[in-house]
CSV table of C-alpha atoms in Angstrom, one decimal:
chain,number,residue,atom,x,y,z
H,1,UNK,CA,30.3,6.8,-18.8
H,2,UNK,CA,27.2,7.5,-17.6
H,3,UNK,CA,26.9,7.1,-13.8
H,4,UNK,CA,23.6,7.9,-11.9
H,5,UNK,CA,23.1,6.6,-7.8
H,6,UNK,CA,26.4,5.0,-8.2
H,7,UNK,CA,25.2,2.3,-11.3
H,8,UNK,CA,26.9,2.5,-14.8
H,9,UNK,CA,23.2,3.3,-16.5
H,10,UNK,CA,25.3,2.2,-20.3
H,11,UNK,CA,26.0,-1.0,-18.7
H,12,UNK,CA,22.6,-1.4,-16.8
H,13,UNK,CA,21.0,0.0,-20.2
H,14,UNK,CA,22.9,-3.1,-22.2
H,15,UNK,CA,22.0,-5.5,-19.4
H,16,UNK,CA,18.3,-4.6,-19.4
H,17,UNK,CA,18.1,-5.3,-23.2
H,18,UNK,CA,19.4,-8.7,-22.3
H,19,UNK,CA,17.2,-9.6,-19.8
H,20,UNK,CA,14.3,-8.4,-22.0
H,21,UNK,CA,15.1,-10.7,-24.6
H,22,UNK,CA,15.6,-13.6,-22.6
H,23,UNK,CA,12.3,-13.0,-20.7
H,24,UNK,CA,10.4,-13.4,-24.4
H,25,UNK,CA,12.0,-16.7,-24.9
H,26,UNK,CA,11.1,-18.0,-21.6
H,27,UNK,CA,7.3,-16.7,-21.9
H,28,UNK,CA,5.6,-17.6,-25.1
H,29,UNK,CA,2.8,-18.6,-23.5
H,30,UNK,CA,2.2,-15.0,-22.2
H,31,UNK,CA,3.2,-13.2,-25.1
H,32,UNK,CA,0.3,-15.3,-27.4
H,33,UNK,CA,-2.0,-14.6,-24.2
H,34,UNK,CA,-0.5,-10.6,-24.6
H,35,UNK,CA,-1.7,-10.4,-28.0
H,36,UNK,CA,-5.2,-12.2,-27.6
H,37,UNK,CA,-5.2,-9.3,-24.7
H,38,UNK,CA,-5.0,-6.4,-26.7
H,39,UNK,CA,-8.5,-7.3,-28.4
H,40,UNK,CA,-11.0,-6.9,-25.5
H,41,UNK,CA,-8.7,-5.2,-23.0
H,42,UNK,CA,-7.5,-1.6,-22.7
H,43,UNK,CA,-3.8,-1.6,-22.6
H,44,UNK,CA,-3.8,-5.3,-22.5
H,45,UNK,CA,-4.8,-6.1,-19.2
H,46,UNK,CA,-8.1,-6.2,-17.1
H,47,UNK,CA,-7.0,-3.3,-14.9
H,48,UNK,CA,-4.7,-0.9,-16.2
H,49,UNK,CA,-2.3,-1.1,-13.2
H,50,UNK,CA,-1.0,-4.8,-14.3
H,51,UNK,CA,1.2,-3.3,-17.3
H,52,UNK,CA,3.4,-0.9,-15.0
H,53,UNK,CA,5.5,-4.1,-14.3
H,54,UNK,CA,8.6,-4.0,-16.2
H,55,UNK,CA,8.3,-7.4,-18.4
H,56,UNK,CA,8.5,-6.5,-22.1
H,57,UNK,CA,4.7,-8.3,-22.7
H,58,UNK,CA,2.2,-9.2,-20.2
H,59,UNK,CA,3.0,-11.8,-17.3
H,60,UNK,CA,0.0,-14.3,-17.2
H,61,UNK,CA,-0.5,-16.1,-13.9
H,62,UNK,CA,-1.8,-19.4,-13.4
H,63,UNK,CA,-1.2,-20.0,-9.5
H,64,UNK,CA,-0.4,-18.1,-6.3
H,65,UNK,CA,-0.2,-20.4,-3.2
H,66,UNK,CA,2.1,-18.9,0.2
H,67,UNK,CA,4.4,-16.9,-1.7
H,68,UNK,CA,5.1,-19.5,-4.6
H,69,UNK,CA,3.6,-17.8,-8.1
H,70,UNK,CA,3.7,-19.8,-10.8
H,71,UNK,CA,3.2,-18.2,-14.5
H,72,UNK,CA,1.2,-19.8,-17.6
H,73,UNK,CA,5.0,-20.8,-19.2
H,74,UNK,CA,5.8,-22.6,-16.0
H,75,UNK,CA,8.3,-19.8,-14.9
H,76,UNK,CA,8.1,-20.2,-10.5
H,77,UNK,CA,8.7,-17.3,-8.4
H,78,UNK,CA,9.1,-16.3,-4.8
H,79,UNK,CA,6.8,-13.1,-4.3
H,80,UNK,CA,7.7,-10.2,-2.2
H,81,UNK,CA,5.1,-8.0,-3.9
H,82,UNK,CA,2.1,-10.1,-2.1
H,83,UNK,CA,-0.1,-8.3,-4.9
H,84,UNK,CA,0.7,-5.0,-3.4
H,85,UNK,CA,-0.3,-5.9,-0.2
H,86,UNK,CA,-3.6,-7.5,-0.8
H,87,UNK,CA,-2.2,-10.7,-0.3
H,88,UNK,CA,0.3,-9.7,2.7
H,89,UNK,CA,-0.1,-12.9,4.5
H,90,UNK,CA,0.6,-14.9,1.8
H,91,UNK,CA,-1.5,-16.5,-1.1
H,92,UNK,CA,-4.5,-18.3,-0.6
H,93,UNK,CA,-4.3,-19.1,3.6
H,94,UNK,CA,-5.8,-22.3,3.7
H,95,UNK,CA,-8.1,-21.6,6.7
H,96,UNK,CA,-9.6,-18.2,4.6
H,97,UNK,CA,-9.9,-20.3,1.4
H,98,UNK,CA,-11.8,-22.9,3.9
H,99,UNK,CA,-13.8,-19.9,5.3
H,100,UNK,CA,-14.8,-18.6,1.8
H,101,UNK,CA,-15.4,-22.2,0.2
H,102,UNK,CA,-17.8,-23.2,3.5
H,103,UNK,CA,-19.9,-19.4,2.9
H,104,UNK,CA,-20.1,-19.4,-0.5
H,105,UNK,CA,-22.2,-22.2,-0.3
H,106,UNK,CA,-24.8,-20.6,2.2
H,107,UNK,CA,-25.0,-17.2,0.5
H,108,UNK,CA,-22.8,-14.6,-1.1
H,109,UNK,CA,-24.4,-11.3,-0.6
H,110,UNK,CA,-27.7,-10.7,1.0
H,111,UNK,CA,-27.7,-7.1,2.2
H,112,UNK,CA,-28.6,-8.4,6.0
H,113,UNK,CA,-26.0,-8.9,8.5
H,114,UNK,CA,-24.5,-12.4,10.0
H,115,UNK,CA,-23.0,-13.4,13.1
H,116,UNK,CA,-19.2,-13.1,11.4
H,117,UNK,CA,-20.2,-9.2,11.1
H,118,UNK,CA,-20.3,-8.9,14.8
H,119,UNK,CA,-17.5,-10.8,15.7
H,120,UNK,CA,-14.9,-8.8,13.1
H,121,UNK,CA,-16.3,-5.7,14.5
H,122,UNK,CA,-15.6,-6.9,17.6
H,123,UNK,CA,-11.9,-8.0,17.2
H,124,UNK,CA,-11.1,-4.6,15.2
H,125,UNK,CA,-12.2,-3.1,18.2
H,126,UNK,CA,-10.3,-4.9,20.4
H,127,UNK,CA,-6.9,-4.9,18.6
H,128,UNK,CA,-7.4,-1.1,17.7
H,129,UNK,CA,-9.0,0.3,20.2
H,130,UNK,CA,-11.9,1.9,18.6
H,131,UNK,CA,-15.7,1.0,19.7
H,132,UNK,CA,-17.3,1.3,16.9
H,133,UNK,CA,-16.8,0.2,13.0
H,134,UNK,CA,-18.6,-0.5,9.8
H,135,UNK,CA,-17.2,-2.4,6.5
H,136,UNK,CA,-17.0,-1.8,3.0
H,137,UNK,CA,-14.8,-3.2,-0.5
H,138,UNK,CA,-11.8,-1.2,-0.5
H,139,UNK,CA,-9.8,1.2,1.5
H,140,UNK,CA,-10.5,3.5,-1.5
H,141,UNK,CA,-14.4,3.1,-0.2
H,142,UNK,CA,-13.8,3.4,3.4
H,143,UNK,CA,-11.4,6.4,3.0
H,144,UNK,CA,-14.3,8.2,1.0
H,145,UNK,CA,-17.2,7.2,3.0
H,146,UNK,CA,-14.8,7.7,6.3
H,147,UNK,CA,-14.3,11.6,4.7
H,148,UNK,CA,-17.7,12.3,4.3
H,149,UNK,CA,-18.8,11.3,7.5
H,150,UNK,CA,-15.7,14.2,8.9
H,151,UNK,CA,-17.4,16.5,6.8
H,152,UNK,CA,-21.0,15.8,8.0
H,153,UNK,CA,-20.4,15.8,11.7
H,154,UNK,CA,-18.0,18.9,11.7
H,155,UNK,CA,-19.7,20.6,9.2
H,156,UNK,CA,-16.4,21.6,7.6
H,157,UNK,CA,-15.8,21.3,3.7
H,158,UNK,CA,-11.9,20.9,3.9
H,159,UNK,CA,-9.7,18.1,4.4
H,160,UNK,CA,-5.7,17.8,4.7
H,161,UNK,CA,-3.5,15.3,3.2
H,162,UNK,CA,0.6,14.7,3.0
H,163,UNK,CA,2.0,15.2,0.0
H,164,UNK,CA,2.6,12.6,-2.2
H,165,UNK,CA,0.2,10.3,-0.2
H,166,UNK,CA,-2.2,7.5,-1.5
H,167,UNK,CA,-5.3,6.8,-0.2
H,168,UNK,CA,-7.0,4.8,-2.9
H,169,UNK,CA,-8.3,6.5,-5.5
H,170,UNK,CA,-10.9,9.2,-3.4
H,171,UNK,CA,-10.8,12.4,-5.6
H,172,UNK,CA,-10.0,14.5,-2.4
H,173,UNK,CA,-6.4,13.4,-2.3
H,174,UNK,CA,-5.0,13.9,-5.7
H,175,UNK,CA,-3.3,17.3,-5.0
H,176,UNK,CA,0.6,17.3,-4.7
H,177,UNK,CA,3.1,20.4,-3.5
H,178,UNK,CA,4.8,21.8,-6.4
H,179,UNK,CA,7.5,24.4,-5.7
H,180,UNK,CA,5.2,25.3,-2.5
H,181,UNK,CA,2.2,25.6,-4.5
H,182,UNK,CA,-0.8,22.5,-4.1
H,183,UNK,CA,-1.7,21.4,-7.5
H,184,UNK,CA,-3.8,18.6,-8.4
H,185,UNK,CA,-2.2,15.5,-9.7
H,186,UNK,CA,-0.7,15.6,-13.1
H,187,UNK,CA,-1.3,11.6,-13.9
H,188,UNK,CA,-4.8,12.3,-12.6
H,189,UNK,CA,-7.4,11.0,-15.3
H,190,UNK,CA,-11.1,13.0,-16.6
H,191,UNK,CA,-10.9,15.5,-13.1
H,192,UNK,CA,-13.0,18.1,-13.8
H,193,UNK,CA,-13.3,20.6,-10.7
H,194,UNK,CA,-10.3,22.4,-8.8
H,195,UNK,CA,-9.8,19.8,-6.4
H,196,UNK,CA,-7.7,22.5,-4.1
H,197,UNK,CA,-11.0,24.1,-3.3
H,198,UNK,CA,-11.8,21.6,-0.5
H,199,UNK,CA,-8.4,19.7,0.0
H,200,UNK,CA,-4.9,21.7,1.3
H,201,UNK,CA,-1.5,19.6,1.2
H,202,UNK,CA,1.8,20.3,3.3
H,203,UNK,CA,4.3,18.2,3.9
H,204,UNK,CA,4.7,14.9,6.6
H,205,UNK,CA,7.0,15.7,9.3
H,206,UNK,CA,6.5,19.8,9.0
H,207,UNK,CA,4.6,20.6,12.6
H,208,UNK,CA,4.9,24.5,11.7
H,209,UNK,CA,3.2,23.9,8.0
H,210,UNK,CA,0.8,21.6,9.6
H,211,UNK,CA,-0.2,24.2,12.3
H,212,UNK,CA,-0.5,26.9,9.9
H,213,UNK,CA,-3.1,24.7,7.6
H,214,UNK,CA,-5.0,24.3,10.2
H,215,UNK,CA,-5.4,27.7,11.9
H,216,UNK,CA,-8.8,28.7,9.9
H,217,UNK,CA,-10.4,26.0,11.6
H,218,UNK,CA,-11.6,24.6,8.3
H,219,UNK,CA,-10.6,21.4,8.0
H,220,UNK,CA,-12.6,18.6,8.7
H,221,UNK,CA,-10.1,15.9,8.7
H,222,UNK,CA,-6.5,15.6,8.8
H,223,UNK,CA,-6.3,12.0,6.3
H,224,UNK,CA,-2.3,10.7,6.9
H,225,UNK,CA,-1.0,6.6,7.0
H,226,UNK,CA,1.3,7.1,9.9
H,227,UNK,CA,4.2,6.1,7.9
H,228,UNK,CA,4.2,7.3,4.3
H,229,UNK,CA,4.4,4.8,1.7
H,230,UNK,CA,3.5,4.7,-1.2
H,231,UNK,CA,6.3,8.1,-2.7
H,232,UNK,CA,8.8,5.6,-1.6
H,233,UNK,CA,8.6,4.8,2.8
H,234,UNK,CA,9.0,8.2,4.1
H,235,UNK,CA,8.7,7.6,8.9
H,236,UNK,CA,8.0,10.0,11.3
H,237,UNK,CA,10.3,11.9,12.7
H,238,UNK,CA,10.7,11.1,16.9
H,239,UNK,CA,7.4,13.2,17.9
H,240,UNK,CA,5.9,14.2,15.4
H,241,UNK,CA,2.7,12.0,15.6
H,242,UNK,CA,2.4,12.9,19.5
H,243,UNK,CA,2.8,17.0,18.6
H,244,UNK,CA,0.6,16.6,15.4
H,245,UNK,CA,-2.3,14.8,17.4
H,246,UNK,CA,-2.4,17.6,19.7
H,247,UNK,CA,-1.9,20.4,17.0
H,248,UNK,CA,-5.3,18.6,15.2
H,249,UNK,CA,-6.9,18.7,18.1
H,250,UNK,CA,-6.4,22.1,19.3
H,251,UNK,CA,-8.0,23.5,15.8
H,252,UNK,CA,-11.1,20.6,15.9
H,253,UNK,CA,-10.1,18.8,13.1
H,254,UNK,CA,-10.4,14.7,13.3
H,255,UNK,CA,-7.7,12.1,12.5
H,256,UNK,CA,-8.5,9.8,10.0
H,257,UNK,CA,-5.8,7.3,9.9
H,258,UNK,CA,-5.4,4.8,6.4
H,259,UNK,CA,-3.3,1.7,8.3
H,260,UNK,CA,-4.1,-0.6,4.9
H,261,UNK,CA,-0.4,-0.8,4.1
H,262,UNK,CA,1.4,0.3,7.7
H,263,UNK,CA,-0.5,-2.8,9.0
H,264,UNK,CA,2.8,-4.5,8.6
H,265,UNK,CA,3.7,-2.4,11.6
H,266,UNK,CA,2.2,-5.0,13.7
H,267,UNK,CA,-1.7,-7.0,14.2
H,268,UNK,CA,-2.5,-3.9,15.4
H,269,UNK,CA,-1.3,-1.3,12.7
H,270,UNK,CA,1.0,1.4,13.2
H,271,UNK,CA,-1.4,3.0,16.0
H,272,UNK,CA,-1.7,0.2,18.3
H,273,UNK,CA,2.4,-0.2,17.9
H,274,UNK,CA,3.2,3.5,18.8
H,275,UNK,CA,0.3,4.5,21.0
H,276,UNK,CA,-1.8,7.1,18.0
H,277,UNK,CA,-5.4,7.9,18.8
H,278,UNK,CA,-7.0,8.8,15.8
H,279,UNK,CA,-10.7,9.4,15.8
H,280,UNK,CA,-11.0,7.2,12.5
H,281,UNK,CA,-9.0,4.3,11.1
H,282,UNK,CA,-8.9,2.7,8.1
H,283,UNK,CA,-7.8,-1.1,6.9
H,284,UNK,CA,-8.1,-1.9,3.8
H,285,UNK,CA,-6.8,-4.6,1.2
H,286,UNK,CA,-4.7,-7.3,3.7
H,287,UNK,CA,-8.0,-7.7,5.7
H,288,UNK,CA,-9.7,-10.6,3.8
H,289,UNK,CA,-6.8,-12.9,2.8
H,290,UNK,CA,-7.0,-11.3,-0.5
H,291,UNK,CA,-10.8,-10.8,-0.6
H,292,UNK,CA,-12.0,-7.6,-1.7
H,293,UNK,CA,-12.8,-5.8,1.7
H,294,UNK,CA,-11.6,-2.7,4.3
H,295,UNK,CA,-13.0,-1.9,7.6
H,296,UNK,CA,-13.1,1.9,9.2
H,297,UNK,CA,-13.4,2.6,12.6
H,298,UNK,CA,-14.9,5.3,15.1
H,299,UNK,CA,-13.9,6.6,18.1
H,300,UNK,CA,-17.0,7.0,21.1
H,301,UNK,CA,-17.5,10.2,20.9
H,302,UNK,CA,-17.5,10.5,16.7
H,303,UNK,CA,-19.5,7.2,16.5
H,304,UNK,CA,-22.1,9.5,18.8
H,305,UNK,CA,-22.0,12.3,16.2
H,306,UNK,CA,-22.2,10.1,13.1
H,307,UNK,CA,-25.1,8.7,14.6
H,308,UNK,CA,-26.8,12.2,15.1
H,309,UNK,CA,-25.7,13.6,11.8
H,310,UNK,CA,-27.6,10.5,10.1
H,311,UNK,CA,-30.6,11.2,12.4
H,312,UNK,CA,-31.1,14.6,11.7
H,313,UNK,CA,-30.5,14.5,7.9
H,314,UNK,CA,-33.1,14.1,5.2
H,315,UNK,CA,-34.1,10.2,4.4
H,316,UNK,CA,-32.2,9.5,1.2
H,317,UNK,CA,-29.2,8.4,0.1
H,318,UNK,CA,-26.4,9.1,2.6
H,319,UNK,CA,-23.5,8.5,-0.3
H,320,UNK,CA,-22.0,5.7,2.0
H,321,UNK,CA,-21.9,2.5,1.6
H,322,UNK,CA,-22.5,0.1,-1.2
H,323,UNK,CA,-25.2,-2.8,-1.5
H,324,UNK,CA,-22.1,-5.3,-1.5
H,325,UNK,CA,-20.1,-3.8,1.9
H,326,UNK,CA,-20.2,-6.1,4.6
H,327,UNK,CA,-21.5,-8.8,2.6
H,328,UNK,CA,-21.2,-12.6,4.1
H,329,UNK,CA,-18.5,-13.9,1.5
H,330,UNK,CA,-15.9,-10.8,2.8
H,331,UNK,CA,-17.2,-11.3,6.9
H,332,UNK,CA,-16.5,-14.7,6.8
H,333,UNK,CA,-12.6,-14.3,5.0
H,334,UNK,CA,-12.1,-11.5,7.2
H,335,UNK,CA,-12.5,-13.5,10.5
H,336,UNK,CA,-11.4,-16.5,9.4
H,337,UNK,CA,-8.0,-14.3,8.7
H,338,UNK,CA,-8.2,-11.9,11.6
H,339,UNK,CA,-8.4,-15.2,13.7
H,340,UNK,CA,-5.9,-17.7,12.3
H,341,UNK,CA,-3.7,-15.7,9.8
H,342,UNK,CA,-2.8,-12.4,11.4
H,343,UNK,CA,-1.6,-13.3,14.5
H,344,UNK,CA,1.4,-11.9,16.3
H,345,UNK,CA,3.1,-15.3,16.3
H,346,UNK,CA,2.9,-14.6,12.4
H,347,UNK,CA,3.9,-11.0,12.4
H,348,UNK,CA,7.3,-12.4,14.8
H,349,UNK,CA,8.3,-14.6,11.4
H,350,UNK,CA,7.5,-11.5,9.0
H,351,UNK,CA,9.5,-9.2,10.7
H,352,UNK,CA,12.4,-11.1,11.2
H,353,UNK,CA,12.7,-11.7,7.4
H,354,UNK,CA,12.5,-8.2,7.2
H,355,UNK,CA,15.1,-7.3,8.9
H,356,UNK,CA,16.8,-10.1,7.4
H,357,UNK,CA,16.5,-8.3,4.1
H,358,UNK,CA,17.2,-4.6,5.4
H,359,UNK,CA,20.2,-5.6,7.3
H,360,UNK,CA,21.8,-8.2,4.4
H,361,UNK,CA,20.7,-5.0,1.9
H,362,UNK,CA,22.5,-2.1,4.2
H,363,UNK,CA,25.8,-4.5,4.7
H,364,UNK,CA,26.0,-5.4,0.3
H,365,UNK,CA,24.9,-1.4,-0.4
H,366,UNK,CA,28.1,-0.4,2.1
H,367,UNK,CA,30.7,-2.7,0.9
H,368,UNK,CA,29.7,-1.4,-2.5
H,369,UNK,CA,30.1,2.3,-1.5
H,370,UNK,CA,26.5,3.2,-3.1
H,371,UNK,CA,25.0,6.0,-1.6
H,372,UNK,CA,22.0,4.0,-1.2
H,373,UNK,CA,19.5,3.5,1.7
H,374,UNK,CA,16.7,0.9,3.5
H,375,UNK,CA,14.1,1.6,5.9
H,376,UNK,CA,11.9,-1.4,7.3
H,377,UNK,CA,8.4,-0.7,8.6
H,378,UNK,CA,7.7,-4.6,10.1
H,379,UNK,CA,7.3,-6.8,7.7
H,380,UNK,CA,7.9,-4.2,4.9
H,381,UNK,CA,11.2,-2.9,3.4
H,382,UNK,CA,11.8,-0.2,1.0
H,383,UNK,CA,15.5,0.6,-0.7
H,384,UNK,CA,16.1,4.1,-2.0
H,385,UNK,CA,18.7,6.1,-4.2
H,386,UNK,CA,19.2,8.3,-2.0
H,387,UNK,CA,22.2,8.0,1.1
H,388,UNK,CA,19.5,8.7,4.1
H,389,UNK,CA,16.0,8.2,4.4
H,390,UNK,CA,13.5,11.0,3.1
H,391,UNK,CA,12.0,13.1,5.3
H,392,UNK,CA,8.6,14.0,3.6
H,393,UNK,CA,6.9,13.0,0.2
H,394,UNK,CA,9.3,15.5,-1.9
H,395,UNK,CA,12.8,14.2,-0.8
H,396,UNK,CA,11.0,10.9,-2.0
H,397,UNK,CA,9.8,11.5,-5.1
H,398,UNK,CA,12.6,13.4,-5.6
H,399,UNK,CA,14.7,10.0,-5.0
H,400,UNK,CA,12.8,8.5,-7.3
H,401,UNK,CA,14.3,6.6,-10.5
H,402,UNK,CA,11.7,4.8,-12.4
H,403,UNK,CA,14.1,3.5,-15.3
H,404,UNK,CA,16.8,2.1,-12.5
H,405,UNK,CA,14.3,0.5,-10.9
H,406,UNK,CA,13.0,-1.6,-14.5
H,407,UNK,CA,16.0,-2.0,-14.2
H,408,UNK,CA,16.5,-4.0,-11.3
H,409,UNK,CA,13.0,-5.3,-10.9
H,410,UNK,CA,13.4,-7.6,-14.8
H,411,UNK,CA,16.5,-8.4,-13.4
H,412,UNK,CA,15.6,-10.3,-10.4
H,413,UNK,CA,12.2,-11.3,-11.8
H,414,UNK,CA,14.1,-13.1,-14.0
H,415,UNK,CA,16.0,-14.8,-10.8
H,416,UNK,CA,12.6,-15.8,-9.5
H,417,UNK,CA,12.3,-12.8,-7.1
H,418,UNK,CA,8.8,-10.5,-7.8
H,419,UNK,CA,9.1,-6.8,-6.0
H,420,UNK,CA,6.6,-4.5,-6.2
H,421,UNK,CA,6.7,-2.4,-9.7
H,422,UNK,CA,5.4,0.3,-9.0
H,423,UNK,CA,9.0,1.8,-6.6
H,424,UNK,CA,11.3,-0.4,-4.4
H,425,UNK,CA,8.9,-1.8,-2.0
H,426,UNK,CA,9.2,-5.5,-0.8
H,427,UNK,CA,6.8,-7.7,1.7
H,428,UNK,CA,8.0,-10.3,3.5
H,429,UNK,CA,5.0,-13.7,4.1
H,430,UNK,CA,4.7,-16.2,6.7
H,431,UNK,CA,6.0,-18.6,4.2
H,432,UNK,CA,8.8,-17.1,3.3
H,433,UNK,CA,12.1,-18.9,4.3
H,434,UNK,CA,15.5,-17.9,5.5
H,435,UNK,CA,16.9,-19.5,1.7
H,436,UNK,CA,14.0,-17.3,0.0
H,437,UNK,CA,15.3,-13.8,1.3
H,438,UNK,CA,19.2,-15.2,0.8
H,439,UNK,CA,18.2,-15.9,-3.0
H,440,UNK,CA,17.2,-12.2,-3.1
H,441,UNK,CA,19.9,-10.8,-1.9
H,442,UNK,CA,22.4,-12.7,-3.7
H,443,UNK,CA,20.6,-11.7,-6.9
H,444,UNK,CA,20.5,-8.2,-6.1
H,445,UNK,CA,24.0,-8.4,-5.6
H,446,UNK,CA,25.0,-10.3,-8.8
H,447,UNK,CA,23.0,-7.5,-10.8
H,448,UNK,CA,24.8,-4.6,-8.3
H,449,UNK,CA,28.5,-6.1,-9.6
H,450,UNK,CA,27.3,-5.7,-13.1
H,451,UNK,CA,26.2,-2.4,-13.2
H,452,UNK,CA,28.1,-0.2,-10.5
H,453,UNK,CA,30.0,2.5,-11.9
């Protein structure tokens, strides 16, 4: 008997095979659109991304409304991937879709600023505490553009990232720690320069590796999300963020900080929950209602040296920006949500399913003796195979199962419950009710009494 994190992998091997099989007879509809697919799309799909779920052919969506999905065979789920994050508050708020349906009208893109412009900048500011911003279509963008402006007013080249982070995909941040060494990325597609030349990695929650990467006075930037994420949730330890912050500091470098998924901390990020100053922030995905946009923010005193570095450059091209950033369609869905979608009032009912999930998830995994383990950022919630919560991005990857969790992901998809493919990670809407995250849990548990060795 095979036995891995506590599951019999022969029974949840068999089990799979069964839920693979019933998920073609259920979905006809997507396995004809599957097949049409494969003519015009690489891998099937528009974006390569949309075949890591587990489903044995494509899942074709025909609607996404709150956190109801329903797919092209009539199959109805509740959705606590929220399209990785993009659609956080739910599907389709009704006052953004109002905001966007009201703009598109007047204008889509005209490279010239509105009044909705000024007022996002100026509840960003307020809510995160830094002066000054500007706007562009991903976090990817703003973490690039939001690098190069580190570079350009410190006039270093380097820049220093956690390993296993994500950031987008910006070039820069592709190297990992193997065995001690930093290596680019093996999954990394077409890169063809040493990305280690200009980009050093250590590990989150090491002060003494951090402090030593830093003592050259070479990097730029330090580029983090407060609370890693994307390895698998990885939180600080108690002080680290208020001994790092000082450590950057002391050696010059800035703080860029990438809140676009630890926004579920709170309407104010991570940094406005736990006091961080960073002298850059980013938002990304979550910021539109689903519309493509991010935001990045200065402090005073960089905004000052941005402002001089632009001024005393050659005219040209400054490699920021893009002729669709800011444009009205995205200003107009990013107030419209900022105003009447993420409000604290909202971020109350998303937390409490949360921790609705993380406690019902902690009690079934100790009953069951599995030497799982949850940790809850807000209104996300993350389960690992591992029995205590990683400290940095190798203890999480190093957690890591990605056959387990095809497992269990076809498994409750198939009970009407969508979680994020890519690892364990879980969102919890507005919309969502009390019943919704019960269902969850009592599917997770039906699969767990199959399987556990």
């Amino acid at each position: 008997m095979a036995i891995r994190h506590g599951i019999d992998m022969n029974k949840a091997e068999a089990l799979h095979r069964a839920e693979a099989s019933d998920f073609l007879r259920r979905h006809l509809r997507s396995q004809a659109l599957s097949k049409q697919a494969e003519r015009h799309l690489l891998f099937g799909v528009p974006m390569h991304w949309m075949a890591d779920w587990p489903t044995p052919c494509g899942l074709f969506i025909e609607q996404a409304q709150g956190v109801a999905l329903r797919d092209v065979d009539g199959g109805e789920y509740v959705d606590f991937c929220l399209g990785d994050t993009g659609a956080m508050f739910g599907h389709a708020p009704a006052l953004v879709v109002d905001a966007i349906t009201r703009e598109s009208a007047r204008g889509l893109t005209a490279m010239l600023p509105g009044e909705d412009a000024l007022w996002v900048a100026e509840e960003l500011a307020r809510r995160f505490g830094l002066p000054v911003w500007q706007f562009a279509l991903s976090a990817s963008d703003a973490n690039r553009f939001a690098i190069r402006w580190a570079r350009a007013v410190t006039g270093r080249d380097q820049i220093l990232v956690f390993n296993g982070c994500y950031h987008g995909t910006v070039d820069d941040v592709f190297v990992d720690l193997k065995d001690g060494v930093a290596k680019p990325r093996a999954s990394l597609q077409g890169q063809v320069y040493a990305l280690t030349e200009h980009t050093r990695v250590v590990e989150f929650n090491d002060l003494a590796a951090l402090e030593a990467a830093l003592a050259d006075g070479r990097v730029a930037c330090v580029l983090a999300e407060p609370a890693m994420t994307n390895i698998g949730m990885v939180l600080p330890q108690p002080g680290f963020w208020a001994a790092a912050q000082d450590v950057i500091r002391r050696h010059g470098s800035l703080l860029l900080l990438d809140e676009t998924h630890t926004i579920s901390s709170g309407p104010a990020g991570y940094s406005g929950e736990y006091g961080l100053e960073p002298d850059l922030l980013v938002v990304g995905k979550p910021l539109a209602g689903g519309l493509a946009a991010a935001a990045y923010g200065f402090s005073e005193d960089l905004a000052r040296r941005a402002h001089r570095a632009k001024l005393d450059a050659p005219a040209g091209h400054s490699g920021i920006g893009t002729t669709l950033s800011a444009n009205r369609l995205a200003c107009a869905a990013m107030r419209a949500n900022l105003a009447e979608v993420m409000t604290a009032a909202n971020y109350r009912v998303m937390q409490e399913r949360a921790a609705q999930f993380a406690e019902g998830m902690r009690a079934l995994l100790s009953r069951l003796g599995l030497p799982w383990c949850v940790t809850q950022l807000g209104a996300r919630c993350e389960f690992q195979f591992r029995f205590s919560p990683p400290l940095n991005g190798g203890e999480a990857a190093a957690a890591q199962d990605e056959e387990l969790e095809r497992f269990i992901h076809l498994y409750l998809l198939n009970r009407g419950c969508l979680i994020t493919p890519f690892h364990n990670m879980l969102l919890f809407a507005p919309a969502l009710a009390e019943s919704d995250v019960a269902h969850l849990l009592g599917s997770f548990e039906s699969w767990l009494e199959r399987v556990r060795g």
